[in-house]
Each structure stands twice: as structure tokens, then as C-alpha cells.
Coordinates of C-alpha atoms in Angstrom, one line a residue:
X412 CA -22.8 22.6 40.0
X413 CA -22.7 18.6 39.9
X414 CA -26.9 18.7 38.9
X415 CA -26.0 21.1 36.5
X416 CA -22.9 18.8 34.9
X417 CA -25.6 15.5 34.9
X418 CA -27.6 17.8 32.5
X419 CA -25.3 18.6 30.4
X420 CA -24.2 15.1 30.2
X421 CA -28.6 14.1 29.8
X422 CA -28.2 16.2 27.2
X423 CA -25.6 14.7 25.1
X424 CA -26.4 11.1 25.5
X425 CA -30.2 11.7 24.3
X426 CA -29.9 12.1 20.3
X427 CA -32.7 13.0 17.6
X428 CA -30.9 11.5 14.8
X429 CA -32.8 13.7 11.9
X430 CA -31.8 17.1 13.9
X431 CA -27.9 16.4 12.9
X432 CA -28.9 16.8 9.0
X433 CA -30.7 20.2 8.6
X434 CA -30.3 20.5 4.9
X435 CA -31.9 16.8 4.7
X436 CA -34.9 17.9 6.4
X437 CA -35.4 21.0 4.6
X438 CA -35.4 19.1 0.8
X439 CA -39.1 17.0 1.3
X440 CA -37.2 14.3 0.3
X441 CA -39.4 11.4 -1.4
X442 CA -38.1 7.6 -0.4
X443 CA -37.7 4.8 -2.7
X444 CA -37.0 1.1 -2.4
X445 CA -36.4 -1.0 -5.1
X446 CA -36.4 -4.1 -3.5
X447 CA -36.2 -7.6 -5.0
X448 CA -33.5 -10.3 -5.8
X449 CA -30.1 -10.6 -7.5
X450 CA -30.6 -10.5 -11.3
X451 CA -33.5 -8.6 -11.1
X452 CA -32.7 -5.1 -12.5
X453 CA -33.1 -3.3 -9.6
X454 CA -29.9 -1.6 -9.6
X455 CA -29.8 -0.8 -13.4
X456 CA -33.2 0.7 -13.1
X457 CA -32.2 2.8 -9.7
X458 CA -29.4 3.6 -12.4
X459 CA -31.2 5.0 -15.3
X460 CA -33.4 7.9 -13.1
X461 CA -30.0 8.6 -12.1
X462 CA -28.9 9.1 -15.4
X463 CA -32.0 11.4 -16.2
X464 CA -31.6 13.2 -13.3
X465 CA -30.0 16.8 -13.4
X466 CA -28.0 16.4 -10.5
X467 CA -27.2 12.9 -8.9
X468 CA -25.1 10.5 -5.9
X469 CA -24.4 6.8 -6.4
X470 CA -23.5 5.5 -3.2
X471 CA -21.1 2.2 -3.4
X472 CA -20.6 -0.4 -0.8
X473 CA -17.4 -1.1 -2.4
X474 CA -14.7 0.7 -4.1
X475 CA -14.9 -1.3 -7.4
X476 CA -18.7 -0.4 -7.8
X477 CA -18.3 2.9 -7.4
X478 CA -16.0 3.1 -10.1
X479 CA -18.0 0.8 -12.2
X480 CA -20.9 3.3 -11.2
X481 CA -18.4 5.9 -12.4
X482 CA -17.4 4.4 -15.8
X483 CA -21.2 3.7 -16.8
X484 CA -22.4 7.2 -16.3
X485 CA -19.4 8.3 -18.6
X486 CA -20.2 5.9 -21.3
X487 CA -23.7 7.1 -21.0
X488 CA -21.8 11.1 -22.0
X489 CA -22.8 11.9 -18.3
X490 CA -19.8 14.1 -16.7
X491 CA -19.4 12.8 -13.3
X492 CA -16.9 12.4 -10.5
X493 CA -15.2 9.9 -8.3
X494 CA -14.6 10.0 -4.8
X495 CA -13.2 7.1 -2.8
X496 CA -11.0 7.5 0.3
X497 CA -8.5 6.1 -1.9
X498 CA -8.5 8.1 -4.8
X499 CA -10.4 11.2 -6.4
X500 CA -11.2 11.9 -10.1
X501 CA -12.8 15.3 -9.6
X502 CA -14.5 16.9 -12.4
X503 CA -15.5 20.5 -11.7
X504 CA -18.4 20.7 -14.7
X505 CA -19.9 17.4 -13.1
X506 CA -22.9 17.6 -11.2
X507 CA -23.5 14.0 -11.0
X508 CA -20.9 12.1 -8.2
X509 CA -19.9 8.5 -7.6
X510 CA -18.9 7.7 -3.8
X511 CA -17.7 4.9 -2.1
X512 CA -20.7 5.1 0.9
X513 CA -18.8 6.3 4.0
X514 CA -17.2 9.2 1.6
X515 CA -21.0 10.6 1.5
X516 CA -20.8 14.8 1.5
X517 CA -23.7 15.6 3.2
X518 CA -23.5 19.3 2.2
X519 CA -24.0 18.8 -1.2
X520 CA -27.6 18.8 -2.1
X521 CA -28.7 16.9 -5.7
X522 CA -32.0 16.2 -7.4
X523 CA -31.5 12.4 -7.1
X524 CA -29.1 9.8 -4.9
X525 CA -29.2 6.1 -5.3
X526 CA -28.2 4.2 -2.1
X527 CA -27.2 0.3 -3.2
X528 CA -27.4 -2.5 -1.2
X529 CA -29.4 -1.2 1.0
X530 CA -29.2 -4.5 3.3
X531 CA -25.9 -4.1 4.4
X532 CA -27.1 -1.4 7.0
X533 CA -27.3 -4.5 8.9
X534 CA -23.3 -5.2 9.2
X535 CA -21.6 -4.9 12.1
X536 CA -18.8 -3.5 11.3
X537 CA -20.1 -0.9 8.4
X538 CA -24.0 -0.7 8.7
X539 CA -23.9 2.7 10.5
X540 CA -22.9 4.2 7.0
X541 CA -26.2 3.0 5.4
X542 CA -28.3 3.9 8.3
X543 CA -26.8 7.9 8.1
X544 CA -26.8 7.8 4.3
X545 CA -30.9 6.9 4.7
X546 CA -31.4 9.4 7.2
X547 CA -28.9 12.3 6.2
X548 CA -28.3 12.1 2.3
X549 CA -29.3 15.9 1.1
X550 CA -31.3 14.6 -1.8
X551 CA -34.7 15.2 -3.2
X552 CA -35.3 11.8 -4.0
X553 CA -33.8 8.7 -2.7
X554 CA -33.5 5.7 -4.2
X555 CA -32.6 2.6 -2.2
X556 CA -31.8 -0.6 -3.8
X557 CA -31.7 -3.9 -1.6
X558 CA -33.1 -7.8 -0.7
X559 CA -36.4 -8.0 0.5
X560 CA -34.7 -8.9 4.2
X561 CA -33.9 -5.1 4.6
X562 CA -38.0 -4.2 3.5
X563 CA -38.9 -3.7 7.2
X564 CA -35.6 -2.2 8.3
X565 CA -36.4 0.3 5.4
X566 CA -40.0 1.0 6.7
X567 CA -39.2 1.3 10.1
X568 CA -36.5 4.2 9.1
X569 CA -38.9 5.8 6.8
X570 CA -41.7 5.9 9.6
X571 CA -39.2 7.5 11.9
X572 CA -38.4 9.9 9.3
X573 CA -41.9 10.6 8.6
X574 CA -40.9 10.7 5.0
X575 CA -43.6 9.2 1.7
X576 CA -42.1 5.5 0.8
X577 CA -42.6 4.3 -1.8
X578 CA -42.2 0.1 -2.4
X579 CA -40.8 -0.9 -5.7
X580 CA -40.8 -4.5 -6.5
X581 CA -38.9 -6.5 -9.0
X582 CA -38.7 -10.4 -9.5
X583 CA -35.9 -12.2 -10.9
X584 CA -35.7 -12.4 -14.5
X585 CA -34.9 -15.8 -15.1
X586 CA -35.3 -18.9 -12.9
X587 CA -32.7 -20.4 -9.9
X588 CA -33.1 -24.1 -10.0
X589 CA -31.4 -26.5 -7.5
X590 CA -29.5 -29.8 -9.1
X591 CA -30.8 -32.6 -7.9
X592 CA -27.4 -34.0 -7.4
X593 CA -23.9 -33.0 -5.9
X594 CA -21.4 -32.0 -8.4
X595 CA -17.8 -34.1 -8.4
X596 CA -14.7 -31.6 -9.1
X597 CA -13.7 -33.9 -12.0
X598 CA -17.2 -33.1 -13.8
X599 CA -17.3 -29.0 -13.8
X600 CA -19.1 -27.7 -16.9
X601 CA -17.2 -24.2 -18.7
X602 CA -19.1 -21.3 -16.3
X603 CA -19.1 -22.8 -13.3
X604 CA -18.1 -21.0 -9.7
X605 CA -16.8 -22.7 -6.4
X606 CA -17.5 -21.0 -3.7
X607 CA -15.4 -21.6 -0.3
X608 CA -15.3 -19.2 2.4
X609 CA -11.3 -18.5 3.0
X610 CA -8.6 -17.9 1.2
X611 CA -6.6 -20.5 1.6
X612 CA -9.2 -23.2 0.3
X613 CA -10.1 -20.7 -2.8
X614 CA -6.2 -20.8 -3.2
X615 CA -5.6 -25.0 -2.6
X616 CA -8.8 -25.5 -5.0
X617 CA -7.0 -23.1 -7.6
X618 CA -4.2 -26.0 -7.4
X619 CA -6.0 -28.7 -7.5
X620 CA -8.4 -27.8 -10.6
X621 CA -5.6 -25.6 -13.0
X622 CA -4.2 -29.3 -13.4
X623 CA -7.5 -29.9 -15.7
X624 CA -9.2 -26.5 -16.3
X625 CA -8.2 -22.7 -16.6
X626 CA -9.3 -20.8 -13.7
X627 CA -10.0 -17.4 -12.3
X628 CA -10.1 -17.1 -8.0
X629 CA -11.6 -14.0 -5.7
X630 CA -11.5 -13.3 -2.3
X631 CA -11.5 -10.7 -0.1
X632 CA -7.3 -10.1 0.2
X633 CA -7.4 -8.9 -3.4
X634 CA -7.1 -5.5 -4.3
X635 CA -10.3 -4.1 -6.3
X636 CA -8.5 -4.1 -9.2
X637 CA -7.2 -7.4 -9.3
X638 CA -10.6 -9.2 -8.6
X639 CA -11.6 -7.0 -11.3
X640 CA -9.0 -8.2 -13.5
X641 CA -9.9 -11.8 -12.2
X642 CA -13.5 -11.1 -13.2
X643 CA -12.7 -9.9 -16.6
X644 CA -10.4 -13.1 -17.8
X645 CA -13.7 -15.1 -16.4
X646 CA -16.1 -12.7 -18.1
X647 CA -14.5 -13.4 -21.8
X648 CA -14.4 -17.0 -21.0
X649 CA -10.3 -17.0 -20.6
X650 CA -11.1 -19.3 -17.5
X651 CA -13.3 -21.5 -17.5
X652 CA -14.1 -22.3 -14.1
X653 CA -14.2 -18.9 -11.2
X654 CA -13.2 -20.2 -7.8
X655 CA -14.4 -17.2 -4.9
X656 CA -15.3 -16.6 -1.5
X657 CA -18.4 -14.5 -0.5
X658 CA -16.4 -11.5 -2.2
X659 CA -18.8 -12.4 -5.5
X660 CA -22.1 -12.3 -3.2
X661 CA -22.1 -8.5 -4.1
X662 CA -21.8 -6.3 -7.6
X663 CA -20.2 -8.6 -9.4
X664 CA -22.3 -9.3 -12.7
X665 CA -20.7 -12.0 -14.0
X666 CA -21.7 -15.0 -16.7
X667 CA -22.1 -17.8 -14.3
X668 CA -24.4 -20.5 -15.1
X669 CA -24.1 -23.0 -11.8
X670 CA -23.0 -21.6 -8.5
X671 CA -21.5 -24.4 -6.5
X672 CA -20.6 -24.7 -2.6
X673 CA -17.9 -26.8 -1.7
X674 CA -18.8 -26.4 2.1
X675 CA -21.5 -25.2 4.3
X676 CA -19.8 -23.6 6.9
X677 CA -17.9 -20.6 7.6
X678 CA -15.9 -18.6 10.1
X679 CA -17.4 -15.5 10.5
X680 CA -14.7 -13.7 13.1
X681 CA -16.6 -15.2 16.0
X682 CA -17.0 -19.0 15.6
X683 CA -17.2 -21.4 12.6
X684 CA -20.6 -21.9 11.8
X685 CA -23.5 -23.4 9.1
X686 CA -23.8 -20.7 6.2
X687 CA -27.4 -19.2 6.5
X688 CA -30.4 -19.0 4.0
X689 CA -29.5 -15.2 3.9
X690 CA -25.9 -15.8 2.5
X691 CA -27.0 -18.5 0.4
X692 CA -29.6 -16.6 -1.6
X693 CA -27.3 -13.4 -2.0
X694 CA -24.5 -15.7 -3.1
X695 CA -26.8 -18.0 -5.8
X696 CA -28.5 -15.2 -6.9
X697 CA -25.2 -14.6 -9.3
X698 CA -26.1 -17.9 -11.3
X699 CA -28.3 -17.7 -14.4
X700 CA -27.2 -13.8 -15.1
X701 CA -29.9 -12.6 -17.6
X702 CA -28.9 -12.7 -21.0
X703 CA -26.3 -15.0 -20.5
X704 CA -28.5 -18.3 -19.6
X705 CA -32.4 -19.5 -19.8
X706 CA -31.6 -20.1 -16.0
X707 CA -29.0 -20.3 -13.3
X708 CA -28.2 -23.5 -11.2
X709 CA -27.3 -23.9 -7.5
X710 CA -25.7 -27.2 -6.0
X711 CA -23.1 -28.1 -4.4
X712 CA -19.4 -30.8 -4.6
X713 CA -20.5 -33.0 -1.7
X714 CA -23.7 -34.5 -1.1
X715 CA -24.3 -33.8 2.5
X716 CA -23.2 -30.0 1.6
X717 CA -25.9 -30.0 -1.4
X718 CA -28.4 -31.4 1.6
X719 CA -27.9 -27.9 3.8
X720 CA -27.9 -25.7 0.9
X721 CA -31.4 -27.5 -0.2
X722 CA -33.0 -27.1 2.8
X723 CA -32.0 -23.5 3.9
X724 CA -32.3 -22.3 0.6
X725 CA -36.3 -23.4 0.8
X726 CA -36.3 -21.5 4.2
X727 CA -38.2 -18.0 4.4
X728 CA -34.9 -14.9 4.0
X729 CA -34.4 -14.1 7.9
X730 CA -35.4 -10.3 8.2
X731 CA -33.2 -7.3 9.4
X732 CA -34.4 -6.5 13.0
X733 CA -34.1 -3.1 14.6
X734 CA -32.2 -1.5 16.6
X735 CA -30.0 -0.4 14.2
X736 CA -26.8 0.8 14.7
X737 CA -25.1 4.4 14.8
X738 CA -22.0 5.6 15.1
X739 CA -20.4 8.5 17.2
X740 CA -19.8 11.4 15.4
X741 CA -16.9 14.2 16.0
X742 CA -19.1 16.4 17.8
X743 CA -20.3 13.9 20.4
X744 CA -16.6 12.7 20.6
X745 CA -15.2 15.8 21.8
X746 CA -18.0 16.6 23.9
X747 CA -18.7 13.5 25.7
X748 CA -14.6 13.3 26.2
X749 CA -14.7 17.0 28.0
X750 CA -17.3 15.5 30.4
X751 CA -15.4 12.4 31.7
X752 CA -12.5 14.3 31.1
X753 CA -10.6 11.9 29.6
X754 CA -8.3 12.1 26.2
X755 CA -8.8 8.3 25.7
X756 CA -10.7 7.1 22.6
X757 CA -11.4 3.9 23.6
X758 CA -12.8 4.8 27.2
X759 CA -14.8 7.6 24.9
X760 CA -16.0 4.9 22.6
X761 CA -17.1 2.5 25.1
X762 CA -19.1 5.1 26.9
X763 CA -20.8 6.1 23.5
X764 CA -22.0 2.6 23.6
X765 CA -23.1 2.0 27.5
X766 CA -24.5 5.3 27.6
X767 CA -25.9 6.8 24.2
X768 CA -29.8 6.8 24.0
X769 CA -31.5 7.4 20.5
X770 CA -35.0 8.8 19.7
X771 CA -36.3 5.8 17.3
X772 CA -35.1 2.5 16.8
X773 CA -31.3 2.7 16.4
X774 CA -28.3 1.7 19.3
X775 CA -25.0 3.3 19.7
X776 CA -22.4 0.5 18.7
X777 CA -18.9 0.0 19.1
X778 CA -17.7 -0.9 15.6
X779 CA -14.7 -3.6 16.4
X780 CA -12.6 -2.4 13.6
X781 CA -12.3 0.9 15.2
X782 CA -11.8 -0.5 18.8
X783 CA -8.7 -2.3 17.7
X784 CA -7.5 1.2 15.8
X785 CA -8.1 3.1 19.5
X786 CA -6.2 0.6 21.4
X787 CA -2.9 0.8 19.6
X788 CA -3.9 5.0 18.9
X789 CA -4.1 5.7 22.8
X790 CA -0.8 4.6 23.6
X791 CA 0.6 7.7 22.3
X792 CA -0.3 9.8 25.2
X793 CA 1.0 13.3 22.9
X794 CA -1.9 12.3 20.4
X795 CA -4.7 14.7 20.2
X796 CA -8.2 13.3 20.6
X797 CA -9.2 14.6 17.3
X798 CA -6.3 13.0 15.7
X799 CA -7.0 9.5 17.7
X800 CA -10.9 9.7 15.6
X801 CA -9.0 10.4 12.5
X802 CA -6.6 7.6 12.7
X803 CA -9.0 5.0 14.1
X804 CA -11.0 5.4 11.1
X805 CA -8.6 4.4 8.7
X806 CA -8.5 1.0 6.6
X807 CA -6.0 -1.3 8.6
X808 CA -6.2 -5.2 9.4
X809 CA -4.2 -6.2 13.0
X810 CA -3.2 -9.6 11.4
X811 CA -0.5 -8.1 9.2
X812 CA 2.5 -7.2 10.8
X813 CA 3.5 -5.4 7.2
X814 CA 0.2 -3.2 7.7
X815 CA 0.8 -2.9 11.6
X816 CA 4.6 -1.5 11.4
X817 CA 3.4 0.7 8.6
X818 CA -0.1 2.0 10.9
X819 CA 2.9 2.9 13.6
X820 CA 5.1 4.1 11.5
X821 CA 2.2 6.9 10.2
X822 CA 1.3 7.5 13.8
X823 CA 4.6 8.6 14.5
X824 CA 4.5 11.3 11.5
X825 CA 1.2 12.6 12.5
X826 CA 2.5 13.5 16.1
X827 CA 5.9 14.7 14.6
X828 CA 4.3 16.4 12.1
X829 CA 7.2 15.0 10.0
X830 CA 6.5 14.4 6.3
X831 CA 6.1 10.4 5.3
X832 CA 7.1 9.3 2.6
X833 CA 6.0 6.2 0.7
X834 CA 8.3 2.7 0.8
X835 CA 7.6 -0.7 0.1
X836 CA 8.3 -3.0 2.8
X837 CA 8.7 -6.0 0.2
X838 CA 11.2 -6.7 -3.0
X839 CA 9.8 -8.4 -5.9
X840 CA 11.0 -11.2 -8.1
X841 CA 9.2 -12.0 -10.9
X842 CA 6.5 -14.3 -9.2
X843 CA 5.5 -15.7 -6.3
X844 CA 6.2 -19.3 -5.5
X845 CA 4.4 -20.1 -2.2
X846 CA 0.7 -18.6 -1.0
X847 CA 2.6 -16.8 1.6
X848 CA 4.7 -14.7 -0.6
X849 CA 1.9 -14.2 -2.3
X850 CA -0.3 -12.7 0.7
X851 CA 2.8 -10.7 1.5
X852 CA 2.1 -8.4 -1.5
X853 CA -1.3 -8.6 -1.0
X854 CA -1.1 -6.9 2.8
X855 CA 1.5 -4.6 0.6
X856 CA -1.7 -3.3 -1.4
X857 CA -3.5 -2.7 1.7
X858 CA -0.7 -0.8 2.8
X859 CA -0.7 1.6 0.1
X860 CA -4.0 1.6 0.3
X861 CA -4.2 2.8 3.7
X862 CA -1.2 5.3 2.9
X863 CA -3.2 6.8 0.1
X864 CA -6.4 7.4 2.8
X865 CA -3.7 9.0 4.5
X866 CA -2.5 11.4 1.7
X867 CA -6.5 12.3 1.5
X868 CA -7.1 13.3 4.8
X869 CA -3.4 15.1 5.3
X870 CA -2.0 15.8 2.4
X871 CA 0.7 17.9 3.9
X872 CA 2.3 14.8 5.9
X873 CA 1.7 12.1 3.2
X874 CA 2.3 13.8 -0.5
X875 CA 3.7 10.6 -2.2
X876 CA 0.0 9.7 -3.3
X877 CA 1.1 9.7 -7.0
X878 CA 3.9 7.7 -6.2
X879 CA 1.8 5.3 -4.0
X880 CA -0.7 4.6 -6.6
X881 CA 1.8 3.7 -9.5
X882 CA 3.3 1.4 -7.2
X883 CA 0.2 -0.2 -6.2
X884 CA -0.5 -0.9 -10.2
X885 CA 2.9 -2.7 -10.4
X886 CA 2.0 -5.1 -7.0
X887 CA -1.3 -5.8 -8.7
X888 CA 0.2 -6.6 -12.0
X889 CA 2.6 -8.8 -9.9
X890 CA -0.4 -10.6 -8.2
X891 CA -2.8 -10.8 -11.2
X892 CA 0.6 -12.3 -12.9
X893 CA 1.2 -15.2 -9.8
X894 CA -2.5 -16.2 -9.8
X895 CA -2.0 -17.7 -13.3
X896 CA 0.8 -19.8 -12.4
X897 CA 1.2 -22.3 -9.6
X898 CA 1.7 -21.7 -6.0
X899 CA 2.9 -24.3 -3.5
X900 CA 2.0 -24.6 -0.4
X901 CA 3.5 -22.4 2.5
X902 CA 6.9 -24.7 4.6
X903 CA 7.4 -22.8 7.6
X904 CA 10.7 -23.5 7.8
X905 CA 11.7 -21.4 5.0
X906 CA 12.0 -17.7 4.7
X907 CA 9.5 -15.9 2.2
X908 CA 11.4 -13.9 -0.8
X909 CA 10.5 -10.5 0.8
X910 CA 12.8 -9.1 3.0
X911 CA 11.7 -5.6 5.0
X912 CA 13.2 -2.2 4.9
X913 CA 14.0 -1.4 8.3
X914 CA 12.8 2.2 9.3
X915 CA 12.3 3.8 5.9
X916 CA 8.8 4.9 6.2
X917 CA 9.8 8.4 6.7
X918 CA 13.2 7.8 4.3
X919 CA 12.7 11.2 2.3
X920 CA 14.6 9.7 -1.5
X921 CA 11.6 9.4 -4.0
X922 CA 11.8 6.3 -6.5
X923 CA 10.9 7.3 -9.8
X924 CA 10.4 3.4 -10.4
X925 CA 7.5 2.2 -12.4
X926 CA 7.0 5.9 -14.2
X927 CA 5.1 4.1 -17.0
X928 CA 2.0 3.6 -15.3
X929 CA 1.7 7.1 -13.5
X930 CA -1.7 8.3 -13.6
X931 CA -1.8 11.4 -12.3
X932 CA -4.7 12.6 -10.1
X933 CA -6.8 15.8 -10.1
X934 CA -7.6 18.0 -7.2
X935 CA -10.2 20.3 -8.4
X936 CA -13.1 21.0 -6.4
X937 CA -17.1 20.0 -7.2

């Protein structure tokens, strides 16, 4: 009986990763990679077979570029659909689809599929979705687009596959030239961008350069639509100067002539550390856009900064090494939790990972995101497995207390089984005044954000989507409005304006607050 059990168990924790996508397998699919720098026209070329394709899949790393994706196909008189796992504009005469990456239906079979940013199959919190889109996307031709550091990951895949590759190559349309010399603050020429690497600097430069020029910031706190909005105003030269993080580093096409860095180091969740040739390539490569400028320009405020950025700039791009990594999938959860007979996600997980052999060259990871969701899941001993995998796959952050009290909050519906309805946990006045009020209705935005992935994936428990998504455009329009105006520096010792409702997650009174922006959604089917 116990050989038999060690069998079964063999069994599970050898995988064949192509045998869990039949339809794949049976479509001959033909592989692409268009492969070459930013500003090279790889992705608007990827694009266009799209567009003459019957039947097509864009597949987004980000929510804002699958809508953009989205938008371009309709300008182009193509019908399409949006599917996020915030929001879904479903058009049942469509038979093209634009999908934020881990949204990926890999039941429905098209003619083409265009996988961007190929490279980040190499994340560590995300790169799983890449590596299943590659292997299980149910289309006849795909179409990767990507930096020449994923070119080997891409071959290696391909050969495992045993499916025709073919290699695409594009060069940059215009020249990246490095100054010669660092840039002062005081001397910023109209279509420049900063780049720092946390919020708070992008925020404390924003204060220190609005004194002398108009400015647009973007990091990663902002909503989609907000950085879209702070994209635009920079786009038809409203600002003159676009302060960011790393958020710009992908799909943003925007007229910037110099890209400047106003450090070289970065913390990257581990440790603070030098930024790499990798990040400094993806991040330049948005100077010069083509048709904007005759070149673009990379340098940097301080001297010995503009040194580091020289020299690993003229390094060779560090490429993407196997294994790469996988994540577990429903069916393995449930059976691998029957044989250690346990109802504990993270001891589930963690066994995935110690244990889990795959044919090729891909490792089982834990992805740390969902760790932290398992942790606070399993202390609700009358939560079933299933559920646990559902609710450790939904977008939170543990450093906000507002988004944390809110995750709890939803847990408690789930095992109640208790309708939720939406309600803010902040009031508004007409602006923010310090950076902390101001990152209080930021985590807000996550919150709805998370409560709309909710109404998604249970509609029955969490029906105030429409409601959700009008108030998310008024906190936007409240941020979008703040980041024009000054903000002071956080004082501890004083309260922020916000002030919590206690309890009144599940509070069942509907607002029928900011009515003039409802945009209702559609739930038809493909």
C-alpha cells in the first residue's frame, strides 16, 4: 500500500509541461520572435499580422497595454474584446481579444497571438505566465516580441517544444548616444525624463523642479489610468519635463529626447544595489522615439552616476538563463494536497517547490507574492483549499494596512458566503496636502482594484463592480488633480485627512455617489 502511495506521488511530481495543453499541440503551431531593441518596431509589426489575421490574441504585460492594444485594433475598424482581471469589454461579433497575460483562455483557439515582452518570462514574481503563454497559447502562429536577452530563453523553449522558430531581427531606428557630460537639474532642456527608482524621490524631485518647470511623474503606485493621464499631459508637451521610476522601462511610447538617471542604484525587494546594463538599456531605449527626434540621448545629474551608466551601458545585455520557472496549477494543488494530506496552502506550495521535477528546462517556484497571500489565507482553518488558490492569487500588497483590512475583510465574505459590498475606507477633500495623504488614495485604488478582481471571479459575493469602478475614476481624478499641485513632505506627528470606516466592508447601503461617470460593463460571452 505505502510502494503503491510513493507512486502515485512519482507520478505527480514528474511533469511533461506540453501534455497539460492538448489543443496547443494539436494546432502545428509556427513560432516567431521578433527580437530587437526599444524603438525598433517590433511590436507594431507583431501588431499589423495581427490586424490581418482572421482571428487573433494580444497578450499584455500590463493592464494599460492591453487596452492600448485594445483601442488600436478598434481604430484600425477591427471588432475586438478586452479582458483584464479588472474589467471586461466583451464583444460577442469579435474574434480578435486583448488580454492582460495571466487572463490567457487557453481554450480558445485563433489563427494568430502576439505575446509582448517576451523577456519578462524571466521575473520572479510573474515570469511563469510567459513561460505557459509560450508553451500553451492555442494559436497557429505565435508571435513573440522581446530584447535580444530572452533570444536563448526563446530557443531553448522552442527546442523543447520541438516547434519551427523562426528569428526576426529589427535594429533601432534611430541612434542612442551618451552625453559626454552630467546634466545639472537647473539646466533641463523641454523633453527630458528623470528617472529615480522610488516613489518618494520621483515625488521630492516633482517639488523641487515644478518651482522652475511644469512636470509630469510615474511610478508604480499609480493607477493605469493615472500614469496614462500623466503620459498624455507629457505627450502634448503640457509638461515639460517627465519625472518616473522604472514604470516607463515598458510600453510607454512617449516623446522623450534625453533619458536622464539621477542615481545608479536601486532597491529591488532584496537589497539596494547598482542598476544593471539590462535595466539601463530597457529604460534608455525610450529616448530618441522615432519620428519625434534624429536621435535620443542618455546621461545622467551627477557625474559619478553618468560614469556607471557609461560603462554598463557599453557592457554586452546579460542573457536569460534557464531553468525557467512554473507555477502550480489547480490540478496539481489538490492532488499533491490529498497526498500529504494537508488543507494548508502554503505547506502545499512549498512542496511544489522542494519536490516538483519538470521534463525540460523549467523549475517549480514559489512566487513570493503568493506566499505572503497563503500565510494570512491559512489561518482561516474553515477555508477550502480551492478557495485558499483563489484568494492567494489575487492582486494585494502587505505594506498597506488599507489593502490588508480590506483582503480580511473579503476573506471573511467568502467563508460566510455573505454578500460584500463596496466602501471606501478614505474621505476626500479637494486635494492632498502631504505625499502620505496622497499614497492613502493610491492604496485606495489598489483596493478597488483588488475588489473588482473579486467581483470577476465571484460575482455572486462582490456585485458592486459598477459601483467600484465609478469610484475608482473619482480617486484617480482626485490624484491626477494633487499631482499638479504641491505636496509637502509627510510630519509624523500629524494625522493624514483620511479617516477609516470601521467595519463597513460588508455595510449593504449602496452610494449612488459619482453617477456621472458610470460606465457600465458588458457580460456577454466570446
Amino acid at each position: 500500500m505505502k510502494e503503491n502511495w510513493q507512486q502515485q506521488l512519482q507520478s505527480l511530481l514528474n511533469c511533461d509541461l506540453k501534455t497539460l495543453y492538448p489543443l496547443a499541440r494539436s494546432l502545428n503551431r509556427k513560432l516567431e520572435f521578433y527580437v530587437g531593441p526599444t524603438n525598433s518596431g517590433k511590436t507594431y509589426n507583431a501588431m499589423q499580422k495581427l490586424k490581418e489575421a482572421n482571428s487573433g490574441l494580444y497578450l499584455a504585460p500590463l493592464r494599460l497595454l492591453a487596452l492600448e492594444g485594445y483601442e488600436d485594433l478598434k481604430a484600425s475598424n477591427i471588432q475586438a474584446s478586452l479582458i483584464t482581471g479588472e474589467e471586461q469589454m466583451l464583444n460577442e461579433d469579435a474574434a480578435h481579444v486583448c488580454s492582460t497575460i495571466e487572463m490567457i483562455d487557453f481554450d480558445l483557439d485563433v489563427d494568430v497571438a502576439v505575446i509582448d515582452e517576451v523577456q519578462m518570462l524571466d521575473d520572479s514574481d510573474r515570469g511563469w505566465a510567459w513561460v505557459n503563454a509560450i508553451i500553451g497559447c492555442p494559436a497557429k502562429k505565435i508571435i513573440m516580441t522581446g530584447s535580444v536577452n530572452a533570444l536563448d530563453a526563446v530557443k531553448r523553449i522552442a527546442t523543447y517544444l520541438d516547434e519551427d522558430l523562426e528569428i526576426v531581427k529589427h535594429q533601432r531606428k534611430n541612434e542612442l548616444k551618451v552625453l559626454p557630460k552630467w546634466t545639472p537639474l537647473e539646466k533641463l532642456e523641454d523633453g527630458t525624463a528623470l528617472i529615480a527608482f522610488s516613489r518618494r524621490d520621483v515625488l521630492q524631485l516633482k517639488q523641487k523642479l515644478q518651482k522652475k518647470y511644469t512636470v509630469s511623474v510615474i511610478y508604480g503606485n499609480l493607477s493605469p489610468e493615472v500614469r496614462r493621464d500623466e503620459a498624455q499631459r507629457f505627450r502634448e508637451k503640457k509638461s515639460q519635463i517627465l519625472i518616473a521610476t522604472d514604470a516607463i522601462a515598458m510600453g510607454l511610447n512617449l516623446p522623450i529626447k534625453t533619458i536622464l538617471f539621477t542615481t545608479d542604484t536601486k532597491f529591488d525587494g532584496v537589497s539596494k544595489r547598482k542598476i544593471t546594463v539590462n535595466e539601463i538599456v530597457q529604460i534608455a531605449g525610450r529616448a530618441g522615439r522615432y519620428g519625434h527626434f534624429e536621435a535620443g540621448y542618455l546621461g545622467a545629474t551627477r557625474r559619478d552616476v553618468l560614469d556607471h551608466v557609461r560603462l554598463e551601458f557599453e557592457s554586452p545585455i546579460k542573457t536569460i538563463k534557464p531553468p525557467f520557472k512554473v507555477k502550480i496549477n489547480n490540478n496539481q494543488l489538490e492532488a499533491l494536497a490529498a497526498h500529504i494530506k494537508t488543507n494548508s496552502l502554503t505547506k502545499v506550495l512549498k512542496f511544489f517547490a522542494d519536490n516538483m521535477y519538470f521534463s525540460g528546462p523549467f523549475i517549480a517556484a514559489n512566487i513570493s507574492s503568493m506566499l505572503e497571500a497563503a500565510k494570512i489565507v491559512d489561518t482561516r482553518f474553515n477555508l477550502k483549499l480551492e478557495d485558499k488558490y483563489l484568494l492567494a492569487q489575487a492582486p494585494i500588497t502587505t505594506k498597506s494596512n488599507i489593502i490588508l483590512q480590506a483582503y480580511e475583510a473579503y476573506i471573511a465574505s467568502v467563508i460566510k458566503k455573505k454578500v460584500c459590498h463596496y466602501k471606501p475606507s478614505i474621505t476626500l477633500p479637494k486635494k492632498a496636502i502631504t505625499q502620505r495623504d496622497l499614497l492613502l488614495v493610491e492604496d485606495e485604488v489598489k483596493k478597488i482594484s483588488l475588489y473588482l478582481w473579486l467581483s470577476y471571479k465571484l460575482p455572486d459575493l462582490f456585485p458592486d463592480h459598477d459601483k467600484a469602478y465609478i469610484l475608482r475614476n473619482s480617486f484617480n481624478s482626485f490624484i491626477e488633480k494633487s499631482l499638479k499641485g504641491n505636496l509637502i513632505e509627510e510630519d509624523s506627528s500629524k494625522k493624514p485627512f483620511t479617516k477609516p470606516f470601521p467595519r463597513r466592508e460588508n455595510d449593504s447601503k449602496e452610494s449612488t455617489d459619482h453617477k456621472k461617470n458610470y460606465k457600465p460593463r458588458r457580460r456577454k460571452t466570446i
